[in-house]
Short mmCIF file of C-alpha atoms and ligand atoms in Angstrom, two decimals:
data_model
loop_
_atom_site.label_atom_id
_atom_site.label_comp_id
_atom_site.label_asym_id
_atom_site.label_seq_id
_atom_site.Cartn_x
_atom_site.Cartn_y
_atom_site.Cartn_z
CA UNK D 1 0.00 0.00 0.00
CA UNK D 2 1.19 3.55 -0.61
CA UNK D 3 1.71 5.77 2.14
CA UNK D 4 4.14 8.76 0.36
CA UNK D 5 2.01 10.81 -2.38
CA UNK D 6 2.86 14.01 -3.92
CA UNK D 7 1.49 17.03 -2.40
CA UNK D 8 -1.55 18.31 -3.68
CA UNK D 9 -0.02 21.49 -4.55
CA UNK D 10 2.67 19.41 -6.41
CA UNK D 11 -0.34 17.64 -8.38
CA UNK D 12 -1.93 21.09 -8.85
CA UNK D 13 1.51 21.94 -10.80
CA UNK D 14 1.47 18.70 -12.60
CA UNK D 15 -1.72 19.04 -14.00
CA UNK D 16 -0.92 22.84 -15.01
CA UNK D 17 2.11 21.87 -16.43
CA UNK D 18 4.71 23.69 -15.00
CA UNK D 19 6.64 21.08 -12.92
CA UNK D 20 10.05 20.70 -14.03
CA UNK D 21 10.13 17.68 -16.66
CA UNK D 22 12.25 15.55 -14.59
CA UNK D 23 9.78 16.12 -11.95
CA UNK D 24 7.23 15.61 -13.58
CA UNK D 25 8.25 12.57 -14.76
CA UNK D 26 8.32 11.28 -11.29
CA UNK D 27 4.89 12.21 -10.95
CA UNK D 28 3.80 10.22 -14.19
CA UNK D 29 5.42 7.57 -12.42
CA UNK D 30 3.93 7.50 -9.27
CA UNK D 31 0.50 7.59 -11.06
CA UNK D 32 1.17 4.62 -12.56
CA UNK D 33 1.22 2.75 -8.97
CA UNK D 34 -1.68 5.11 -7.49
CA UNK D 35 -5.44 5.30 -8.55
CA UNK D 36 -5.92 7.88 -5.89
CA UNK D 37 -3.58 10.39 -7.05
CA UNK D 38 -4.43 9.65 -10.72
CA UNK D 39 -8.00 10.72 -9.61
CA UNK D 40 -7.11 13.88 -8.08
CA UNK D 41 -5.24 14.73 -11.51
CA UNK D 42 -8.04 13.70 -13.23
CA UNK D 43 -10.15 16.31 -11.43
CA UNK D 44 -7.52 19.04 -11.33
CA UNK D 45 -8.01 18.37 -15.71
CA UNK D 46 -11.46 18.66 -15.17
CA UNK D 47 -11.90 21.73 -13.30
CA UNK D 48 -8.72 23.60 -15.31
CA UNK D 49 -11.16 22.53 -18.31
CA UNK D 50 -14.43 23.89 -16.56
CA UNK D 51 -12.67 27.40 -15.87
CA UNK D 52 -10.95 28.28 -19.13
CA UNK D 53 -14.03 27.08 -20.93
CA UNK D 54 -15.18 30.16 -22.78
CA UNK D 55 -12.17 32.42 -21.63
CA UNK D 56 -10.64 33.31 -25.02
CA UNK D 57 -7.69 34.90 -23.38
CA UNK D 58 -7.50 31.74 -21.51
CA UNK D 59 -6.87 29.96 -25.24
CA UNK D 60 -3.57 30.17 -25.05
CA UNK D 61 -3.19 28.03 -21.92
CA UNK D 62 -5.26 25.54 -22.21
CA UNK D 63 -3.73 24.99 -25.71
CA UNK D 64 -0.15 24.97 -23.83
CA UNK D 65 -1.71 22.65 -20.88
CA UNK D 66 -3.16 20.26 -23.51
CA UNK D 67 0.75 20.01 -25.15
CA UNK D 68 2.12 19.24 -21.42
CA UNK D 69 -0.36 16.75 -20.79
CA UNK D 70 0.08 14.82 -24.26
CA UNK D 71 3.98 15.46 -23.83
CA UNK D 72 3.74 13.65 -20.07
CA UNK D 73 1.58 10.60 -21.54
CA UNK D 74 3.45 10.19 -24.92
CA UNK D 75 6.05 7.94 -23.31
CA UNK D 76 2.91 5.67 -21.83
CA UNK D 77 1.84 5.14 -25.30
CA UNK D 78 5.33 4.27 -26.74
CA UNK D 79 6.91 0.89 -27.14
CA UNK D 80 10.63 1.20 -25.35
CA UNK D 81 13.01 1.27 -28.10
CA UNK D 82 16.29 -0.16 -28.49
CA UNK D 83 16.07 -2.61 -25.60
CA UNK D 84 18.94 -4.86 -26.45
CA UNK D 85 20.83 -1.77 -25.22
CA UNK D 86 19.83 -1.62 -21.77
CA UNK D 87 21.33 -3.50 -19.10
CA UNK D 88 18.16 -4.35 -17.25
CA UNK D 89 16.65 -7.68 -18.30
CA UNK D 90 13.74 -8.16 -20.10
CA UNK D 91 11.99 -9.86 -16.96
CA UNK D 92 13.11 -7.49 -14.46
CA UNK D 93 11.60 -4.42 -16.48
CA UNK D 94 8.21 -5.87 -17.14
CA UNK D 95 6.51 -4.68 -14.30
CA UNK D 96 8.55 -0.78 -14.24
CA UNK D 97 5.71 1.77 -15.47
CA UNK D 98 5.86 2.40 -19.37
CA UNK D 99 7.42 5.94 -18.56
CA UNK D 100 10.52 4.04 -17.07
CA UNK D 101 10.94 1.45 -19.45
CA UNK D 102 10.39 4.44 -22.16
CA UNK D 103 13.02 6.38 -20.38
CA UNK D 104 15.65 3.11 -20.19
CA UNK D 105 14.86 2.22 -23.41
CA UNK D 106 16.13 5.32 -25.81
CA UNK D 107 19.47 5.67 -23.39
CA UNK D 108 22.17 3.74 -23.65
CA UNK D 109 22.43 3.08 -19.40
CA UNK D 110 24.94 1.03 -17.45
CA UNK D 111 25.03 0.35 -13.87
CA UNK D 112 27.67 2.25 -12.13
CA UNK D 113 28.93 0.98 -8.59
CA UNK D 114 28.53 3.75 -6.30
CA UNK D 115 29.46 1.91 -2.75
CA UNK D 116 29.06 -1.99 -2.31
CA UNK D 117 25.81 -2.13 -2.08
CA UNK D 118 24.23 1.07 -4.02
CA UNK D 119 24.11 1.12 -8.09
CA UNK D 120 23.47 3.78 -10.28
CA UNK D 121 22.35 4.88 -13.99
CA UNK D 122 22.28 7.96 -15.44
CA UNK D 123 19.13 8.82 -17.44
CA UNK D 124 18.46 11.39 -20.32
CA UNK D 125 15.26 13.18 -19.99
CA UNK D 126 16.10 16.59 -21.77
CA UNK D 127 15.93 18.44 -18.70
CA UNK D 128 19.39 20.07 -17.62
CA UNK D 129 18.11 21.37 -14.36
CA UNK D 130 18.00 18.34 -12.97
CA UNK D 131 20.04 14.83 -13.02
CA UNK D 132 17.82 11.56 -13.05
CA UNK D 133 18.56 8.46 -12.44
CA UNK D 134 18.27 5.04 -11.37
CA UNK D 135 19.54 3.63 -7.91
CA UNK D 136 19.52 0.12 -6.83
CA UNK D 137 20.45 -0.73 -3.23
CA UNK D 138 21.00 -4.54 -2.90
CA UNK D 139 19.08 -6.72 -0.67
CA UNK D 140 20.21 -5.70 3.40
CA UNK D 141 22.86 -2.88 1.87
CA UNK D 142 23.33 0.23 3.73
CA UNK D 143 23.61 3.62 2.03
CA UNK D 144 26.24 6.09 3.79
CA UNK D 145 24.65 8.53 5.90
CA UNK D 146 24.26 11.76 3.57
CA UNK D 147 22.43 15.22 3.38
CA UNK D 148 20.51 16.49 0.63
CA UNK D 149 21.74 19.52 -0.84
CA UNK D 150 19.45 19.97 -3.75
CA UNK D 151 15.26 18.94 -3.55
CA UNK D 152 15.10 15.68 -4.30
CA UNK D 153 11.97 13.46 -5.61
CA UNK D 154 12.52 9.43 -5.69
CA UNK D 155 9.76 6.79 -6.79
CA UNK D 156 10.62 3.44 -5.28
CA UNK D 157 9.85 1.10 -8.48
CA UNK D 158 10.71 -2.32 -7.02
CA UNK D 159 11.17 -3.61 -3.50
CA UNK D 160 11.23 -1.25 -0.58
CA UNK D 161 13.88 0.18 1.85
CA UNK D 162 13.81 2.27 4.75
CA UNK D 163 15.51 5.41 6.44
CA UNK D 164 15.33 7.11 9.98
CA UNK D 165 11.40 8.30 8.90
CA UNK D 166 10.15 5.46 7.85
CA UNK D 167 9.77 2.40 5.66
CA UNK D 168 9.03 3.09 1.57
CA UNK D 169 7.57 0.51 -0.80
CA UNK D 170 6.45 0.08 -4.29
CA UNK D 171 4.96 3.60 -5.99
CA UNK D 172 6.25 5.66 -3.05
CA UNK D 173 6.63 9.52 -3.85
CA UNK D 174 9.31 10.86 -1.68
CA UNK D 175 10.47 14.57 -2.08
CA UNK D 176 13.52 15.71 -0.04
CA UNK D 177 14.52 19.35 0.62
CA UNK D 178 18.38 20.73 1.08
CA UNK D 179 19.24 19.68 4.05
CA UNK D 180 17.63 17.26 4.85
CA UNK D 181 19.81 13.94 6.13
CA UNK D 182 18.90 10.10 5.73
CA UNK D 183 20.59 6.57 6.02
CA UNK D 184 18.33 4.70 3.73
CA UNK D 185 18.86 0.62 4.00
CA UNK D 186 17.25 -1.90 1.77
CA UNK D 187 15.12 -4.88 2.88
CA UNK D 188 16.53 -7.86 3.55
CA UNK D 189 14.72 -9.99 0.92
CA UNK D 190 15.26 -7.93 -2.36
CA UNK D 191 17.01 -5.69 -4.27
CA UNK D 192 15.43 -1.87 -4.16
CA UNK D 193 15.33 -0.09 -7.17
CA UNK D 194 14.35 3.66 -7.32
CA UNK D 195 13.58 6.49 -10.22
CA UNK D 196 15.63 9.91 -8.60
CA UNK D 197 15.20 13.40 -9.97
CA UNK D 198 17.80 15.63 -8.14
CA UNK D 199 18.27 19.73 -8.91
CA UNK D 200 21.47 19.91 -10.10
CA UNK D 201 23.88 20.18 -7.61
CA UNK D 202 25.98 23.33 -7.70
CA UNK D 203 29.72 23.47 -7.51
CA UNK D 204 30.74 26.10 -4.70
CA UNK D 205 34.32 25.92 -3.49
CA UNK D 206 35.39 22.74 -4.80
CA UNK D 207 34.02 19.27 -6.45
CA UNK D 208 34.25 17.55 -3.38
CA UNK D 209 32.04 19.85 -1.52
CA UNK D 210 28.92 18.91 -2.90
CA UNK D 211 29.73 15.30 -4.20
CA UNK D 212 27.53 13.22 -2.51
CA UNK D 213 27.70 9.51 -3.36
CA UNK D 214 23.74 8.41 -3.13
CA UNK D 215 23.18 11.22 -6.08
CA UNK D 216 25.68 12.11 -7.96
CA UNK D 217 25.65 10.21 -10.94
CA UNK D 218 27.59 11.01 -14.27
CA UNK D 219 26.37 10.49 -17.18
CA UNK D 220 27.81 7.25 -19.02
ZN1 ZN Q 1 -0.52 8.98 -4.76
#
């Protein structure tokens, strides 16, 4: 059962289309697990379509929200693409939403090792604002203690882990702020794999300063 959904302000932007991509992204992703917060978008289309109806000077907008929208569900309709190139397995990605396997299937990933038990891939989205990627903790693997120094969203797509606040599981919607500081630990039974959209961090002294080893992820 979900127990982390976006904010309804955070849905509110969704549906108006003026999340950041990568963000929203993570949204589109979420959705896929929950039927709740796909209803509240749902409604949030609704009434956006209620209020600009007959508002010529709101033409303009609802002709930009309508290109969001179809822009956020294009990957949903979309076969994934050049599969043979990703390093996932065809099993393992059969149950990731279509957004995902849309995502994983147009970039050329490969698992990097972060720490022993933490993975990561790099994915392209288009957005430069922010870095996204996948993570995979192992089954019972500790992630170092770190801070946050850029918001953060993850999705947990497979398996669950936990951190000081709590345990996460499948469909998840987490959204950390700077500062914030976490020890997150898969479960002992299975690997956890997680979609991450980070603001790109910003370099102030000196790369090590803001190299943190949960998030930082170069591209391939
Ligand atoms: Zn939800």
């Amino acid at each position: 059962m979900i127990k982390q959904h976006p904010t309804s302000d955070l849905l509110a932007e969704y549906a108006a289309g003026s999340l950041p991509w990568a963000q929203a992204v993570c949204v589109t992703t979420h959705l896929h697990y929950c039927s709740t917060c796909t209803m509240e978008v749902d409604t949030l289309n609704q009434l956006g379509a209620q209020l600009m109806a007959g508002d010529s000077e709101a033409a303009a907008d609802t002709a930009l929200l309508d290109r969001v929208l179809k822009e956020i569900d294009q990957p949903r309709e979309q076969a994934p693409a050049q599969v043979a190139t990703v390093p996932l397995s065809a099993g393992a990605r059969a149950d990731l939403p279509p957004i995902v396997n849309h995502l994983i299937g147009t970039t050329e990933v490969q698992w990097k090792r972060v720490s022993s038990g933490l993975r990561a891939a790099h994915l392209n989205v288009g957005d430069t604002e922010h870095e996204v990627a996948l993570h995979k903790i192992c089954a019972g693997a500790k992630v170092a203690h770190h801070d946050h120094r850029a918001t953060e969203v993850t999705v947990v797509l497979r398996g669950s882990f936990s951190d000081e606040d709590g345990v996460y599981g499948e469909g998840d919607f987490l959204l950390r702020e700077p500062g914030e500081t976490h020890r997150p630990m898969a479960a002992q039974n299975q690997d956890c794999l997680c979609l991450s959209a980070q603001q790109a961090p910003i370099r102030l002294t000196g790369a090590w300063c803001w190299l943190n080893p949960f998030l930082r992820i170069q591209p391939g």
